[in-house]
PDB file of C-alpha atoms in Angstrom:
ATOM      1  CA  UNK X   1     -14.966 -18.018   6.991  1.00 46.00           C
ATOM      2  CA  UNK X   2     -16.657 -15.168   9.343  1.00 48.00           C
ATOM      3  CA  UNK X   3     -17.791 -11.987   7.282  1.00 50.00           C
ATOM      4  CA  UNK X   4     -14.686  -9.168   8.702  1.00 57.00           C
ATOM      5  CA  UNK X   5     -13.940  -6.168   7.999  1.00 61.00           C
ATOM      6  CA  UNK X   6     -10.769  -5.453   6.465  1.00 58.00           C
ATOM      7  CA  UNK X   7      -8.626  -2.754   8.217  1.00 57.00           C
ATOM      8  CA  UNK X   8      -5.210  -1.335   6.759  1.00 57.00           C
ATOM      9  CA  UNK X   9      -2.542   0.983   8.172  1.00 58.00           C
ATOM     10  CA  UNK X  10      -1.544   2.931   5.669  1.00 59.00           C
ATOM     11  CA  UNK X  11       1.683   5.112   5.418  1.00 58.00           C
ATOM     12  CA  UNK X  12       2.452   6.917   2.179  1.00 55.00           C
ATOM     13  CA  UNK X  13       6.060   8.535   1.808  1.00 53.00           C
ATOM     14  CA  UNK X  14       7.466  11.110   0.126  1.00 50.00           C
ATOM     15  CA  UNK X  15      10.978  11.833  -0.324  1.00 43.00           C
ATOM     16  CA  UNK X  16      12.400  10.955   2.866  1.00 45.00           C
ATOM     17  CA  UNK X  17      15.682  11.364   2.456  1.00 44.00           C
ATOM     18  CA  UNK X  18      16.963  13.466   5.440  1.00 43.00           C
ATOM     19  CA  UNK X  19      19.662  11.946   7.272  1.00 44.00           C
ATOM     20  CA  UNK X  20      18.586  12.910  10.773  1.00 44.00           C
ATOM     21  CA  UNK X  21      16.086  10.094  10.594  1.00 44.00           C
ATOM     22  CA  UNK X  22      18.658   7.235  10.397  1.00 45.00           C
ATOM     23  CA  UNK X  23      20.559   8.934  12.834  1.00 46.00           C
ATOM     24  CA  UNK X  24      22.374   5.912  14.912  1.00 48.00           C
ATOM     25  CA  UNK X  25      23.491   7.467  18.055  1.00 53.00           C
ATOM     26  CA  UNK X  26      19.150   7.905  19.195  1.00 51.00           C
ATOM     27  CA  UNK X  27      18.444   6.842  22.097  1.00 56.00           C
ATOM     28  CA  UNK X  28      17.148   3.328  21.101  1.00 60.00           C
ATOM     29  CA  UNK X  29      13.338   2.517  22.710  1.00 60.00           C
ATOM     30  CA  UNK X  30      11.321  -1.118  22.104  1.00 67.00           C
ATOM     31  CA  UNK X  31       9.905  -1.113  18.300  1.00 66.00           C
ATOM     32  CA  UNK X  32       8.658  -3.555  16.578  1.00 75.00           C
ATOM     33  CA  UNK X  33       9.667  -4.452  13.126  1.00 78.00           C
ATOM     34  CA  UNK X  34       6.897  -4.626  10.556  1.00 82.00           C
ATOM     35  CA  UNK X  35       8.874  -4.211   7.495  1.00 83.00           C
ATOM     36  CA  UNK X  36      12.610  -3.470   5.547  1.00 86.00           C
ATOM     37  CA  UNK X  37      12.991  -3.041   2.056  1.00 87.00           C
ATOM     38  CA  UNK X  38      13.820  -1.253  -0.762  1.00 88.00           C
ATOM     39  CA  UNK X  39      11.904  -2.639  -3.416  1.00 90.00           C
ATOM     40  CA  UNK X  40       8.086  -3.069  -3.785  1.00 89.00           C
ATOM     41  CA  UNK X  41       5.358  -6.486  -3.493  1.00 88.00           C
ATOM     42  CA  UNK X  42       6.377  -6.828  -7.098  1.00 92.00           C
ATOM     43  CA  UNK X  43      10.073  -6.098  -6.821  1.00 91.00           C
ATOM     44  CA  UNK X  44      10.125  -2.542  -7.923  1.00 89.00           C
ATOM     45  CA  UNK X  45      12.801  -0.566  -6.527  1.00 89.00           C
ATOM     46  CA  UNK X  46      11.402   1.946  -4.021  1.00 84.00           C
ATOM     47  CA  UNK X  47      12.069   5.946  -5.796  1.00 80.00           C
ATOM     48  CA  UNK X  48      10.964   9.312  -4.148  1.00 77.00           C
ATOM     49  CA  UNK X  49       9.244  11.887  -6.563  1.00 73.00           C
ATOM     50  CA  UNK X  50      11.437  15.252  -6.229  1.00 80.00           C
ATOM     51  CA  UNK X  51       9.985  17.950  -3.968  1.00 79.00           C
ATOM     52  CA  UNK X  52       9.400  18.585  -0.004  1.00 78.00           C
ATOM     53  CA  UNK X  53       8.903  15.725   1.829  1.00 71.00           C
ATOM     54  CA  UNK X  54       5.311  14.793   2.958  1.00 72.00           C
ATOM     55  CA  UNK X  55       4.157  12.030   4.371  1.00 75.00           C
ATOM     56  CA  UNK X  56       0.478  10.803   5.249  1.00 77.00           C
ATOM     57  CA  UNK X  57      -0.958   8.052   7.800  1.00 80.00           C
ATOM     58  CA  UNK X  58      -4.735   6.641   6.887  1.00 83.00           C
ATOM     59  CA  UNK X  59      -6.401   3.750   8.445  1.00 86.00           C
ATOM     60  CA  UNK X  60      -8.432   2.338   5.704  1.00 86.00           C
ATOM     61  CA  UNK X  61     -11.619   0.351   6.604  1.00 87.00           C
ATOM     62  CA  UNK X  62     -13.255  -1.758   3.472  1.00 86.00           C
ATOM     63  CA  UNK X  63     -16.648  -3.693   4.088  1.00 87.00           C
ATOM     64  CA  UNK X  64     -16.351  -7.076   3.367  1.00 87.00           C
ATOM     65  CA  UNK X  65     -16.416  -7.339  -0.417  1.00 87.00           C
ATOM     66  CA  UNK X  66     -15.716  -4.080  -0.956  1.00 88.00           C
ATOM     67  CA  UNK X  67     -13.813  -3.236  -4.346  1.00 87.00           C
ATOM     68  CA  UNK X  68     -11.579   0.149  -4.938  1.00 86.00           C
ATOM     69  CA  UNK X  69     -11.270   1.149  -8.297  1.00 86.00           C
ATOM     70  CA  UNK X  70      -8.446   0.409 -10.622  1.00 86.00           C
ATOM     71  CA  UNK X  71      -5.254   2.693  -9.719  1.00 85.00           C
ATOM     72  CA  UNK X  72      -1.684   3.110  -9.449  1.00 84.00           C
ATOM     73  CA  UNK X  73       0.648   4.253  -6.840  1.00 81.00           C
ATOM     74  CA  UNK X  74       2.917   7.266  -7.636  1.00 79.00           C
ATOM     75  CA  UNK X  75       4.671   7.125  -4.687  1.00 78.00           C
ATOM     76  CA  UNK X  76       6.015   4.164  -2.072  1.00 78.00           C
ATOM     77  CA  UNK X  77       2.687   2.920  -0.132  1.00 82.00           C
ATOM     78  CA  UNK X  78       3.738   0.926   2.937  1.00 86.00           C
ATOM     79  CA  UNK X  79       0.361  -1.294   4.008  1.00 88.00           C
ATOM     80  CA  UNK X  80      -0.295  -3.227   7.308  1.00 89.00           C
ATOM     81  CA  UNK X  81      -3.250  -5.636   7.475  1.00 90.00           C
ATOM     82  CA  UNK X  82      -4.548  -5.088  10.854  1.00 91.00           C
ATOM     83  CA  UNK X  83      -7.741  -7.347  10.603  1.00 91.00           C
ATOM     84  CA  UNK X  84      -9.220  -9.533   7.474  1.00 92.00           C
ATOM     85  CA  UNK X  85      -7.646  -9.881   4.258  1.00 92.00           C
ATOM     86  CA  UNK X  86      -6.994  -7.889   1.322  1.00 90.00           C
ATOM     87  CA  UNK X  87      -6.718  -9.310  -2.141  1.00 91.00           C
ATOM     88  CA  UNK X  88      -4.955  -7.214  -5.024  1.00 90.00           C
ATOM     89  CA  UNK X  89      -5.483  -7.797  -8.833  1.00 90.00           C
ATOM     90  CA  UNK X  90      -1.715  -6.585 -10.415  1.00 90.00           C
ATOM     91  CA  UNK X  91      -2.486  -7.102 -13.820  1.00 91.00           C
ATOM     92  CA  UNK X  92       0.276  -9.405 -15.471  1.00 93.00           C
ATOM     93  CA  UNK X  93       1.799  -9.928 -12.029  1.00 93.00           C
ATOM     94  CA  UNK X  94      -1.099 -11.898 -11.081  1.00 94.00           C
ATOM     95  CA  UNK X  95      -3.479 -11.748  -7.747  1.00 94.00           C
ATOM     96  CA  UNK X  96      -2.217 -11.566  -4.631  1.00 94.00           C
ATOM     97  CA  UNK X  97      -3.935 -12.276  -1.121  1.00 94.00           C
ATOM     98  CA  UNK X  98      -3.078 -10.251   2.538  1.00 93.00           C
ATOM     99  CA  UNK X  99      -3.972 -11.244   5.968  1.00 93.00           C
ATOM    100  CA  UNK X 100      -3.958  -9.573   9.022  1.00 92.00           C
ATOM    101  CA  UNK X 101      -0.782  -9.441  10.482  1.00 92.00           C
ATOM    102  CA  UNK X 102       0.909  -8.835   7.097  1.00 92.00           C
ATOM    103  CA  UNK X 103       2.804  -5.955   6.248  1.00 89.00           C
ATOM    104  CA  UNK X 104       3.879  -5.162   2.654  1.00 87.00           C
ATOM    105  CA  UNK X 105       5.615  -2.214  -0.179  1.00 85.00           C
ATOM    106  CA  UNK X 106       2.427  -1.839  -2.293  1.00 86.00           C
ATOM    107  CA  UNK X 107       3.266  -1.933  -5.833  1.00 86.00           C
ATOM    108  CA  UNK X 108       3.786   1.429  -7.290  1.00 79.00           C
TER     109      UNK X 108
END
């Protein structure tokens, strides 16, 4: 397998709960559909923390066999694998592997 880089979209969100973005009568434009849920990768159901909503966009870029430290998530995470793959250690729930073109909930 080629050494690649591993590049994420990132999207963290918090507390977006204002109608006006679900709004149905928008003027609809082409999209794409990378994900729908409501519950994390490990089947935890998606919660806001209380407070203003915020909400931050990062592309990550890991060298290949690059490690992050252990941590959690307080908040929903949405992830899209634009290039290599990304492998997760949850703990009980096992080790899961992403590849480009994937889109998940990470695990909170």
């Amino acid at each position: 397998m080629p050494n690649r880089r591993l590049i994420l979209v990132l999207i963290t969100l918090f507390a977006l709960t204002n109608p006006a973005f679900a709004d149905s009568t928008a003027p609809s434009y082409p999209a794409i559909p990378l994900l729908s849920t409501s519950t994390t990768i490990l089947g935890e159901k998606i919660h806001y923390p209380k407070g203003d909503a915020h909400i931050t966009a990062s592309i990550v870029t890991l060298a290949p066999g690059a490690r992050t430290i252990l941590h959690k998530h307080d908040v929903p995470l949405f992830a899209d694998i634009l290039e290599g793959e990304l492998t997760v250690e949850y703990g009980a729930h096992g080790t899961r592997t992403y590849k480009q073109g994937q889109s998940l909930m990470e695990a909170m």
